[in-house]
XYZ file of C-alpha atoms in Angstrom:
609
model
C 41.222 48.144 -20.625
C 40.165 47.012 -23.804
C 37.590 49.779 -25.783
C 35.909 50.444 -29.051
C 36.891 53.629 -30.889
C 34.831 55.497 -33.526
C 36.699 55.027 -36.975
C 37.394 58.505 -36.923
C 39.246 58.745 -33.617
C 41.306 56.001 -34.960
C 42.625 57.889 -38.348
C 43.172 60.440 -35.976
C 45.811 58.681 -33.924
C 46.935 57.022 -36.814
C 47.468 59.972 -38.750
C 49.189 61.900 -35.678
C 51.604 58.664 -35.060
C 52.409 59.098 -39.084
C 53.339 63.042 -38.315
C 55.484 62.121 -35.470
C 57.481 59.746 -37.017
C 58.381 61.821 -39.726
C 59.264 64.545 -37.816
C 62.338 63.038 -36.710
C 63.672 63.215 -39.907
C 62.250 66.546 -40.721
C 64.378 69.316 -40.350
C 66.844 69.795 -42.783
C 69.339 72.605 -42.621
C 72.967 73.124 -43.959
C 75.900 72.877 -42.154
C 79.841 73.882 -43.426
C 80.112 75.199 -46.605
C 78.543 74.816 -49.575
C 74.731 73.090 -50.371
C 75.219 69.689 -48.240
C 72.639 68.926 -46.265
C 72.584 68.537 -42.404
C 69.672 66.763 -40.478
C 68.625 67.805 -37.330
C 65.767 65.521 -35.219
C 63.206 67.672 -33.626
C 60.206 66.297 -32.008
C 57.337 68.432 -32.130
C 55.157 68.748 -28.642
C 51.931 67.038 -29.451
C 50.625 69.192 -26.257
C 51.251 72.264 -27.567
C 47.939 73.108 -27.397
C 45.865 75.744 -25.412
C 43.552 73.204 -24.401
C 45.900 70.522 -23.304
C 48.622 72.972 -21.384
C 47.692 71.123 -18.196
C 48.555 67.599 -19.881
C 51.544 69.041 -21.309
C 52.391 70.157 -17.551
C 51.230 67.031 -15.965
C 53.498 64.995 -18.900
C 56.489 67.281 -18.652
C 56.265 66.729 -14.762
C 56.508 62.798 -14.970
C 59.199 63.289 -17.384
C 61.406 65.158 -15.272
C 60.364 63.331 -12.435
C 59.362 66.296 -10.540
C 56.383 65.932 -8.545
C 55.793 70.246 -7.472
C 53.556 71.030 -10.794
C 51.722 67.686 -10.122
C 51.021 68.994 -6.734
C 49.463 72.280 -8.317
C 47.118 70.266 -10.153
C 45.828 68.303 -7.953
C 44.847 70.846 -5.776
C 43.529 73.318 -8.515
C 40.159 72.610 -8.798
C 38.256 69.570 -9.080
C 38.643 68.269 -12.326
C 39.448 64.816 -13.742
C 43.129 65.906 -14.317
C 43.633 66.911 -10.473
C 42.609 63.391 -9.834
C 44.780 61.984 -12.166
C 47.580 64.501 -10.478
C 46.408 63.357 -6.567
C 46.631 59.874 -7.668
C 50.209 60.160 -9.328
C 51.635 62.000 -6.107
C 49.708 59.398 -3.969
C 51.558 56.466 -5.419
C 55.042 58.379 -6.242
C 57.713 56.339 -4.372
C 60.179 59.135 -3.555
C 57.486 61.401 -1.485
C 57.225 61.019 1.896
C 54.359 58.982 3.087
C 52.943 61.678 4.950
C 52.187 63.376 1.670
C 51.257 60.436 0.062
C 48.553 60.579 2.685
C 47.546 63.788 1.872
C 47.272 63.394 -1.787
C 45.702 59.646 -1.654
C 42.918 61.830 0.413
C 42.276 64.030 -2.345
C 42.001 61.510 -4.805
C 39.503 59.586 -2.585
C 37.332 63.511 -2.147
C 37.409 63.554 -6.332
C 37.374 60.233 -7.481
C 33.540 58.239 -8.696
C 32.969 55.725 -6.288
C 31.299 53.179 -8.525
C 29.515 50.371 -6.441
C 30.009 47.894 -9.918
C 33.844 48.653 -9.266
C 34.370 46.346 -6.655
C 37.807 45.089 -7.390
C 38.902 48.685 -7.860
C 37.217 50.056 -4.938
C 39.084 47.321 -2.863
C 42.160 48.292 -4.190
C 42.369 51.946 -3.708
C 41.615 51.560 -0.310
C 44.163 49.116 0.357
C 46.741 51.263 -1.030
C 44.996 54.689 1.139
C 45.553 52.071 4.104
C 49.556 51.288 3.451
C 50.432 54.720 3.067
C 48.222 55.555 5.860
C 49.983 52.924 7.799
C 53.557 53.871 6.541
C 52.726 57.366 8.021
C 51.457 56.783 11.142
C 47.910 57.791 10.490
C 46.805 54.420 12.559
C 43.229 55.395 12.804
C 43.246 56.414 8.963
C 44.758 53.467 7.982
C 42.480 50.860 10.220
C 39.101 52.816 8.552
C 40.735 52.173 4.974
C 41.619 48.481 5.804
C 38.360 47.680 7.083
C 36.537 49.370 4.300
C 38.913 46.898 1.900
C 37.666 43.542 4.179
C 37.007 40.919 3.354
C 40.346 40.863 1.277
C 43.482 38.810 3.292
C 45.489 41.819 3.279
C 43.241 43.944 5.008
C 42.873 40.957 7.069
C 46.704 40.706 8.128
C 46.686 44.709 8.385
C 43.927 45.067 10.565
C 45.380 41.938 13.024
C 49.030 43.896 12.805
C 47.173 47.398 13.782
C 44.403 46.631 16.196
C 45.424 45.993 19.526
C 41.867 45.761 21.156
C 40.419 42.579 20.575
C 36.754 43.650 21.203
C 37.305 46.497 17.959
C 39.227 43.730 15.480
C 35.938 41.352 16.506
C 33.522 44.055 15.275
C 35.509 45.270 12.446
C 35.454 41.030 11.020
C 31.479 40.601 12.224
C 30.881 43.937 10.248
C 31.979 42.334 6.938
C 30.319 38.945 7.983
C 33.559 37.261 8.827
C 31.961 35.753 12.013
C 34.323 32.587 12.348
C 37.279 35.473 12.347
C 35.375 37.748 14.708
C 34.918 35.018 16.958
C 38.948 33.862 16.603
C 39.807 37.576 17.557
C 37.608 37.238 20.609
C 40.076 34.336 22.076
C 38.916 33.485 25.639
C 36.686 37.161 25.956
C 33.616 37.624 26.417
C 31.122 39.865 23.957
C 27.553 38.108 23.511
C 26.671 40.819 21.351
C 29.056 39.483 18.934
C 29.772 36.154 19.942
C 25.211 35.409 20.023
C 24.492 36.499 16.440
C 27.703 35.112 15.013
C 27.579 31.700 16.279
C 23.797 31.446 14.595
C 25.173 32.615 11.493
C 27.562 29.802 11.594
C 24.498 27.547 12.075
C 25.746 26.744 16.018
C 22.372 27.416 17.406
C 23.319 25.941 20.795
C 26.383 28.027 21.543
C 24.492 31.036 20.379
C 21.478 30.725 22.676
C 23.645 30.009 25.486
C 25.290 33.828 24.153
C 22.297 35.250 23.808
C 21.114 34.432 27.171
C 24.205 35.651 28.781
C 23.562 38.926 26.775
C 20.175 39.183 28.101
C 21.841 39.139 31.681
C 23.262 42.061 30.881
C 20.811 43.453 28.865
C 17.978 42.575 29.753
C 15.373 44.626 27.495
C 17.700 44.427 24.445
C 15.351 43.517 21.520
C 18.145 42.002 19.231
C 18.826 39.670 21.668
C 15.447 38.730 22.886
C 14.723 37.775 19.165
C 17.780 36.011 18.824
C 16.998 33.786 22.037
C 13.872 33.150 20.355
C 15.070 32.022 16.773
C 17.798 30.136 18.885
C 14.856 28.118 20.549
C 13.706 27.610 16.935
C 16.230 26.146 15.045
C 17.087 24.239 17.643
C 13.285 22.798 17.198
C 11.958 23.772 20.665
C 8.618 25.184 19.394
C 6.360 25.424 22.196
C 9.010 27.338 23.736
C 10.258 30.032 20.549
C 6.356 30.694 19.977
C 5.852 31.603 23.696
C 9.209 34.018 23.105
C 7.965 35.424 20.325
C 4.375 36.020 21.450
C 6.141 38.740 24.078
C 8.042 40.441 21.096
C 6.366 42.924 18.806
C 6.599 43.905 14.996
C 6.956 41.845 11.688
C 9.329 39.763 12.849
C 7.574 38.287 15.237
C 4.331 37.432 13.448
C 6.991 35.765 10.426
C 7.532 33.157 13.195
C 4.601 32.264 14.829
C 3.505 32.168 11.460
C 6.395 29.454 10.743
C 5.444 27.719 13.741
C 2.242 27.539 13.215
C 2.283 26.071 9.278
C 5.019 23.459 11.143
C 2.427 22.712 13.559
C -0.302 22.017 10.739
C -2.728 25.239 11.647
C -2.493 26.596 8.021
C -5.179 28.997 8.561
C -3.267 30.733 11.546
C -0.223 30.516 9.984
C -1.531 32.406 6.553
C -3.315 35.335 9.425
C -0.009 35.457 10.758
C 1.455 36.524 7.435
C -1.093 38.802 6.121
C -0.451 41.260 8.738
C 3.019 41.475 8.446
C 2.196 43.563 5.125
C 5.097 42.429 3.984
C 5.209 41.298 0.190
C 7.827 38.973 0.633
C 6.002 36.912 3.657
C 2.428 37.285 1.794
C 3.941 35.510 -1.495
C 5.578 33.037 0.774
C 1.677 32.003 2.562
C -0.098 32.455 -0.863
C 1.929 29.500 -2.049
C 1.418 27.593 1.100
C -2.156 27.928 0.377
C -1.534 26.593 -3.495
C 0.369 23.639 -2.007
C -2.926 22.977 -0.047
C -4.855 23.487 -3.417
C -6.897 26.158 -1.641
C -6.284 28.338 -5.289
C -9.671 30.482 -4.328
C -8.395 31.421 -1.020
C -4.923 32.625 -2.754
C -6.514 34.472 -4.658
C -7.291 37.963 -2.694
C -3.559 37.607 -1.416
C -2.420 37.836 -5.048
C -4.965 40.847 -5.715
C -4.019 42.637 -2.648
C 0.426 42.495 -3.151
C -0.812 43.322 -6.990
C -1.964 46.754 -5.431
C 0.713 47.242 -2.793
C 3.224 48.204 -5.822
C 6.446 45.938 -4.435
C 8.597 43.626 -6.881
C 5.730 40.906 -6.112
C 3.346 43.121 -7.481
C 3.666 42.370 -11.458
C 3.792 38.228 -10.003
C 1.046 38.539 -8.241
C -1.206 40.310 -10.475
C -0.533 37.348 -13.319
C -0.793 34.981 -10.915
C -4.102 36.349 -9.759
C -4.978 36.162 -13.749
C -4.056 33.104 -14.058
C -5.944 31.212 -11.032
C -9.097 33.338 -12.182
C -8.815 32.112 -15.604
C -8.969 28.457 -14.030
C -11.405 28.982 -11.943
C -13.975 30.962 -14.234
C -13.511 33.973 -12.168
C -14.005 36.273 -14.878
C -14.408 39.138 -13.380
C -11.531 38.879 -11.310
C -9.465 38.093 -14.219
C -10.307 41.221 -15.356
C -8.825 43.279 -12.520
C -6.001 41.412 -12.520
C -5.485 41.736 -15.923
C -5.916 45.606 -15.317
C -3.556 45.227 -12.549
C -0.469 44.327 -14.764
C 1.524 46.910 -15.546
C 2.416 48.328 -19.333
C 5.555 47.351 -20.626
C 6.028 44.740 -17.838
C 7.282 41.305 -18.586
C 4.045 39.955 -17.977
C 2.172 42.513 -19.911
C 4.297 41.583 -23.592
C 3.358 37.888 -22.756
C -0.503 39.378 -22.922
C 0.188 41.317 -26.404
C 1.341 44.161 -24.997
C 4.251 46.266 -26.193
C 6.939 47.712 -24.672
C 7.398 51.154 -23.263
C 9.583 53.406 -26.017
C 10.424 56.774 -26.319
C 8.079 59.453 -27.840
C 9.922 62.576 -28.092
C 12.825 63.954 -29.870
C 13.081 67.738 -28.276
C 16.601 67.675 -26.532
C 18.603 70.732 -27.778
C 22.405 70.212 -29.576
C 24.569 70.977 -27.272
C 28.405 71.512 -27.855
C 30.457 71.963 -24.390
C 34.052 72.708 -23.997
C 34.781 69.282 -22.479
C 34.094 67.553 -25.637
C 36.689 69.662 -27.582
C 39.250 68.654 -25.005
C 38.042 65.380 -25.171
C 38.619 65.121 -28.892
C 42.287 66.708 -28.472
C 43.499 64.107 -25.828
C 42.157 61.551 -28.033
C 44.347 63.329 -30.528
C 47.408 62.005 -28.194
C 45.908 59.026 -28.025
C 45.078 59.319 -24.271
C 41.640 58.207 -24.673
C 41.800 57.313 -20.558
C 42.033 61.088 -19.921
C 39.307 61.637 -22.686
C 36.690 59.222 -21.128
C 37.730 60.700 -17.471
C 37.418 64.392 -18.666
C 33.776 63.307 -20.030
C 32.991 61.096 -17.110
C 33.558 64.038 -14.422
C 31.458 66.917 -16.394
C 28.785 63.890 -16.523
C 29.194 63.763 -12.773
C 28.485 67.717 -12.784
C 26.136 68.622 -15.780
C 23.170 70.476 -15.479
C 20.492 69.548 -17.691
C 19.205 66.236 -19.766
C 20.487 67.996 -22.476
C 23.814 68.435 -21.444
C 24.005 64.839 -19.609
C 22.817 63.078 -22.747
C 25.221 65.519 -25.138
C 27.907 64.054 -23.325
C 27.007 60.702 -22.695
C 26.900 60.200 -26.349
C 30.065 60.954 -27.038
C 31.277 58.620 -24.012
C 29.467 55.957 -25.547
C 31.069 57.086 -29.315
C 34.828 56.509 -26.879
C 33.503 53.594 -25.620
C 32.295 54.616 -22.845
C 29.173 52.726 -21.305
C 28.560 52.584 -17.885
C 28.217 56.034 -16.393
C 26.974 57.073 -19.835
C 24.201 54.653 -19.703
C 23.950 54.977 -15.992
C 23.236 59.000 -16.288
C 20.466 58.520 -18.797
C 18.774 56.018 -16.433
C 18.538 58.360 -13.990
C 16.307 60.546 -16.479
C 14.096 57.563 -17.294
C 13.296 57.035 -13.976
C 12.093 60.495 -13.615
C 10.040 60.362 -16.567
C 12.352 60.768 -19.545
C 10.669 59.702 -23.091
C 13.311 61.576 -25.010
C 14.421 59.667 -27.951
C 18.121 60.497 -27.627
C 17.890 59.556 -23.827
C 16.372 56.412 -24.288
C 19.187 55.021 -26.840
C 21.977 55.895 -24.549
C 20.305 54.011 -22.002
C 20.098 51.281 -24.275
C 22.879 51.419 -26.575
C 24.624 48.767 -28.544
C 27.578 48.966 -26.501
C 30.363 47.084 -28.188
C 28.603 46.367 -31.162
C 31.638 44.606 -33.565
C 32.170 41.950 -31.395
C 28.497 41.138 -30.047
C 27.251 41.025 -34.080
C 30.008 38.924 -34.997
C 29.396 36.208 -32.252
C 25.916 36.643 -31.940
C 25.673 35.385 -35.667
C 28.414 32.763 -34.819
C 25.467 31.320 -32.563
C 22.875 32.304 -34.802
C 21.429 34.389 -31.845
C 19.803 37.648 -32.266
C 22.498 40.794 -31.011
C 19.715 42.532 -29.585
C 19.782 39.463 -26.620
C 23.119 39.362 -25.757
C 22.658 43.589 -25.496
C 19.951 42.677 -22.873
C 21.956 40.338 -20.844
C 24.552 42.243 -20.903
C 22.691 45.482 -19.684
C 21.336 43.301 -16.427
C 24.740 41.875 -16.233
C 27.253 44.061 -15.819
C 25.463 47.732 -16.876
C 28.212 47.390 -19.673
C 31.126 47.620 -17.007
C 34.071 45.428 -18.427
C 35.692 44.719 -14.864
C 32.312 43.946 -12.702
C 32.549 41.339 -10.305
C 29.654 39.954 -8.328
C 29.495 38.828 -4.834
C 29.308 35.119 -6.414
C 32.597 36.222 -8.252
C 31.146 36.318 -11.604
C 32.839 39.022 -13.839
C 33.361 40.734 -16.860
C 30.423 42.396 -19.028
C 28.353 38.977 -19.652
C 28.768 37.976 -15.537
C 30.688 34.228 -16.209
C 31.833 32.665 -12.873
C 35.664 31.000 -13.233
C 34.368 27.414 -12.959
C 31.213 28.161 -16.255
C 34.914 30.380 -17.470
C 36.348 27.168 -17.754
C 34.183 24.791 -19.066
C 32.950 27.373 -21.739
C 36.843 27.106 -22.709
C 37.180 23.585 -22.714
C 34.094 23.101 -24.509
C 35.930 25.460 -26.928
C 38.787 23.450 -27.023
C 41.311 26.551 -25.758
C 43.227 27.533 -22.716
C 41.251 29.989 -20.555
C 41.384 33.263 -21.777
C 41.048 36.691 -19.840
C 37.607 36.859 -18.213
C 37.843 40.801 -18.008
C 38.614 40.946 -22.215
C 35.788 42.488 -23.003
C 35.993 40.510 -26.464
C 36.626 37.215 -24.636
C 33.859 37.712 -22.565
C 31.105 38.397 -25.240
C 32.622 35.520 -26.858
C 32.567 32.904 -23.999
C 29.375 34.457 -22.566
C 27.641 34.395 -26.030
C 28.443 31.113 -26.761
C 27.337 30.381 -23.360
C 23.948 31.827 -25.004
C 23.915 29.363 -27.883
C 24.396 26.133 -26.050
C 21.297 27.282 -23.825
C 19.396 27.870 -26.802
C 20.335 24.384 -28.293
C 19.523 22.503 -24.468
C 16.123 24.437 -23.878
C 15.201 24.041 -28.183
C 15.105 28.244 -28.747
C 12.432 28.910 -25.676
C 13.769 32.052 -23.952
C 11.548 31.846 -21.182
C 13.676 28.946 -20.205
C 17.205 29.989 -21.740
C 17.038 33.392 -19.738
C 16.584 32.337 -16.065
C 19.131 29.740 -16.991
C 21.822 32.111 -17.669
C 20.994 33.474 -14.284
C 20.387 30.184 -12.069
C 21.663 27.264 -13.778
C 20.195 25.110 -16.791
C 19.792 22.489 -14.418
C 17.494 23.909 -11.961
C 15.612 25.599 -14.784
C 14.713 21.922 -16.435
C 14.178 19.990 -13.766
C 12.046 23.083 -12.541
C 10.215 23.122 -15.677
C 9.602 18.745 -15.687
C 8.856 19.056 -12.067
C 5.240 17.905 -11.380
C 3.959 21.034 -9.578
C 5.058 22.447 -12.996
C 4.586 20.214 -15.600
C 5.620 22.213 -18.052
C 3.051 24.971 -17.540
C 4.601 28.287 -18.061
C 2.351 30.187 -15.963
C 3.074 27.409 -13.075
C 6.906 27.700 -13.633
C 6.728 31.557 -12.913
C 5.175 30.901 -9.870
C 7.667 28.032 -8.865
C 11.063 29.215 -9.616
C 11.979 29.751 -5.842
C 14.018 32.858 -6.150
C 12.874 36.618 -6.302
C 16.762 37.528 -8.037
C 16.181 34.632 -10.699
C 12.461 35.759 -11.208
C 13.184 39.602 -11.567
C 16.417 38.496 -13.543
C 14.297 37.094 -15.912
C 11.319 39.685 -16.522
C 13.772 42.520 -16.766
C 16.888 40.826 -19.576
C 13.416 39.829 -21.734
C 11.597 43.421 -21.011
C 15.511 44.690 -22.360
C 15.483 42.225 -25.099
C 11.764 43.654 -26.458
C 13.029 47.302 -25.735
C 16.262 46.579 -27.800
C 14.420 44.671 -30.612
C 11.735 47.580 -30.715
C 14.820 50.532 -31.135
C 16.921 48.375 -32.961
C 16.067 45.153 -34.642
C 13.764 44.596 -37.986
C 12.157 46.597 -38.308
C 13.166 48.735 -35.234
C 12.896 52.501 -34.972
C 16.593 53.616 -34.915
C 19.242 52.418 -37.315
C 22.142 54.201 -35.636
C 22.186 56.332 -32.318
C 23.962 59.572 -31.917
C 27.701 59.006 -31.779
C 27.588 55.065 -32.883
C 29.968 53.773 -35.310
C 29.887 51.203 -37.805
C 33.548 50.581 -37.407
C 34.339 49.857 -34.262
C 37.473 47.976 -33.548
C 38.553 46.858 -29.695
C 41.803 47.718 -28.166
């Protein structure tokens, strides 16, 4: 993986590749008789250090290919080197798999299970499952394998390991493969699986004809008594999936008499039916039924009262509520509503409001022995054991302080995921330390993001707040839509942003390529939407077309405030208050004129390798 290094750590390694090279024809001694010279290479051990004698040991142990000190290691204590030991045993060809087993377990108790890491994730478990498999740990290597699904290979492993067709079934419907679950089902009956999996695949007959065999056995069993019921629905049977959901209780219920109802033209009902769900999802959905009916004053203490309730509606519904007041001379309910929009929300800049910044600078210095081994394995140039090292005392440290201390100089390595990721966790409980607040939001790969954001003639601090909602500064993320790298650029945009480049496809996870292609992604938004960000940023999210035809539509007309209220998805909605809450944040620390010039640990002269 591709990473920035501060200059310094560079003429470090530089210098230290310099020494060893002339070491080999260092050495000069005399041999025979006489003055003439004899040459004799010696390396010296770039290890030979008190801090790196486990490194040394680890690196002397691959070099003689003995695995026993490795073994030492990895069961030592739990540091970042005893996962890298575990993880070398665990894949070491000659061992037995039996203590492959052992060793790939260890590795899984010690190593940071990063939900962003879904490729790697996948991966390790797939290889925990073949050497669970090659040892005979069945049940080990079936819980691995199914932890790796959807992925073909757990696929094949799982059909090659599970002999009970009812267990393969759930272990497919359990990662949504319902066609498969179904397949491993054959001619067998299991309406628990078969019901729900069959409406999944939109086969609403088969499944109510499942779901009423399930009730034969079951007869009380609330999943499938509301499954009958939204069987009866999709299927369009109204009369008869209201009547089976007037005997059902909770939420769910109401939701679909409330459907059936708006269907059936009793608007009024239908909206009841919604409000006492009390669910902010289901109350947005019947305020803009009542919009659609133009009925903006009854909408309006619906908006008010999800403005309260505190969800992800709540900053929506309190500008909506604004909005419609402001239209309808409601004053003084434009005033609560204003009131009701929270500070440093998206909605709250719009209004002239500023966003939320740090106010304190009080964190202590604080130098811990992980750094200083940090600094000597970069010395080697292993800057994957320096990041690791720093990564794992993260995992364990006990103070802001200490978490920030070393989360600065993860970011100065090039670190910026768990860095970042650790002082989020302090901002969220409060944090307005300056220090904190600029590891949270730091100009991760800064070279490369200034040089193409001028290429565009964007601003940097944008493509920083895309990039934060993107990928949380994670090179190898991949989404469940299978969009990856830091800037989050699905393979078929991959391509056309390369052809509209006039190159061959280049590595989506290069963290240069992908600020490049994802940046310049950026500037042909800005050049289709004419600069407006409030169009540019949901596109980057959802899709330039939606966004404009969106935006022309005629419930929208062009009307920002309406084309908040319109764009259909919570994700793209969210998506877009948070990147342009980032971009305000990063323009306030950083841009002209921002507060901070440089954070702790940043480098002018960064260079990716």
């Amino acid at each position: 993986m591709k990473r920035h290094l501060p200059a310094a750590a560079l003429i470090v390694v530089a210098l230290t590749a310099a020494w060893l090279g002339n070491a080999l024809l260092a050495d000069v001694t005399t041999v025979g008789g006489g003055s003439e010279p004899h040459t004799r290479s010696t390396l010296p051990n770039p290890y030979d250090s008190p801090l790196l004698a486990g490194y040394d040991t680890y690196r002397a142990a691959l070099m003689r290919d003995d695995p026993r000190p490795l073994m030492t290691l990895a069961l030592s204590d739990d540091s970042y080197l005893a996962y890298r030991s575990a993880m070398a045993l665990a894949q070491w060809p000659e061992l037995g798999p039996a203590t492959r087993f052992r060793f790939y377990s260890r590795a899984a108790q010690l190593r940071i299970d990063d939900p962003l890491a879904r490729e790697e994730n996948r991966e390790f478990r797939l290889g925990l499952g073949a050497v669970a498999e090659a040892a005979g740990f069945r049940e080990e290597a079936i819980a691995a394998y199914e932890a790796a699904l959807p992925h073909e290979v757990a696929v094949e492993a799982l059909e090659r390991l599970e002999e009970n067709p009812y267990a393969l079934s759930n272990y497919y419907f359990g990662a949504r493969l319902y066609q498969e679950a179904l397949d491993a089902l054959g001619d067998l009956a299991a309406p628990s699986i078969e019901a729900p999996s069959y409406q999944r695949l939109g086969e609403h007959q088969r499944a109510l004809d499942a779901y009423e065999r399930w009730l034969e056995l079951e007869p009380g069993n609330a999943d499938a008594l509301y499954g009958r019921a939204w069987s009866h629905f999709y299927l369009g049977n109204m009369e008869r999936a209201y009547e089976l959901f007037s005997q059902l209780s909770g939420s769910s219920s109401l939701y679909a008499r409330a459907l059936i109802e708006r269907r059936q033209g009793d608007l009024d009902a239908a909206v009841s039916l919604m409000q006492r769900t009390n669910q902010a999802s289901r109350m947005w959905l019947a305020s803009s039924w009542l919009e659609a009916e133009g009925r903006y004053r009854d909408a309006l203490p619906i908006y008010l009262e999800l403005a309260r309730a505190g969800s992800d509606y709540a900053d929506d519904s309190a500008y909506r509520a604004l909005t419609l007041a402001k239209r309808l001379g409601e004053s003084d309910i434009a005033e609560q509503a204003r009131a009701l929009i929270p500070d440093g929300s998206f909605f709250d800049l719009r209004l002239g409001g500023a966003p939320r910044l740090p106010e304190r600078d009080t964190l202590p210095t604080v130098e811990l022995p992980v750094m200083e081994l940090a600094a000597e394995l970069a010395r080697v140039a292993d800057y994957e054991a320096a990041i690791g090292e720093l990564v794992f005392a993260l995992r364990d440290a006990d103070s802001e302080a200490e978490a920030i201390a070393l989360a600065e100089t993860l970011q100065a390595y090039g670190e910026f995921r768990q860095s970042q990721r650790a002082a989020l966790r302090y901002i969220s409980a409060g944090s307005t330390e300056i220090r904190t607040w600029l590891v949270a939001y730091p100009r991760a790969y800064r070279s490369v993001v200034v040089e193409q954001a001028s290429r565009q003639g964007l601003e940097p601090e944008l493509v920083w707040a895309i990039m934060r909602q993107e990928s949380a500064f994670y090179p190898q993320a991949v989404s469940v839509s299978n969009a990856g790298g830091l800037m989050q650029v699905v393979p078929s945009t991959w391509n056309w942003l390369a052809e509209l480049q006039n190159e061959q496809p280049q590595d989506r996870f290069d963290p240069a390529a992908n600020i490049r292609y994802g940046t310049y992604y950026l500037g042909w938004l800005m050049d289709y939407h004419d600069g407006d960000l409030e169009l540019v940023v949901p596109s980057y999210n959802r899709g330039q077309g939606y966004i404009r035809r969106l935006f022309e539509s005629e419930a929208v007309a062009g009307d920002k405030s309406d084309f908040f209220r319109e764009i259909d998805a919570l994700e793209t909605r969210e998506y877009m208050q948070r990147v342009m809450v980032n971009y305000a944040t990063y323009r306030a620390l950083y841009g002209e004129p921002g507060l901070f010039a440089t954070a702790p640990g940043e480098s002018d002269d960064e260079v990716v390798r």
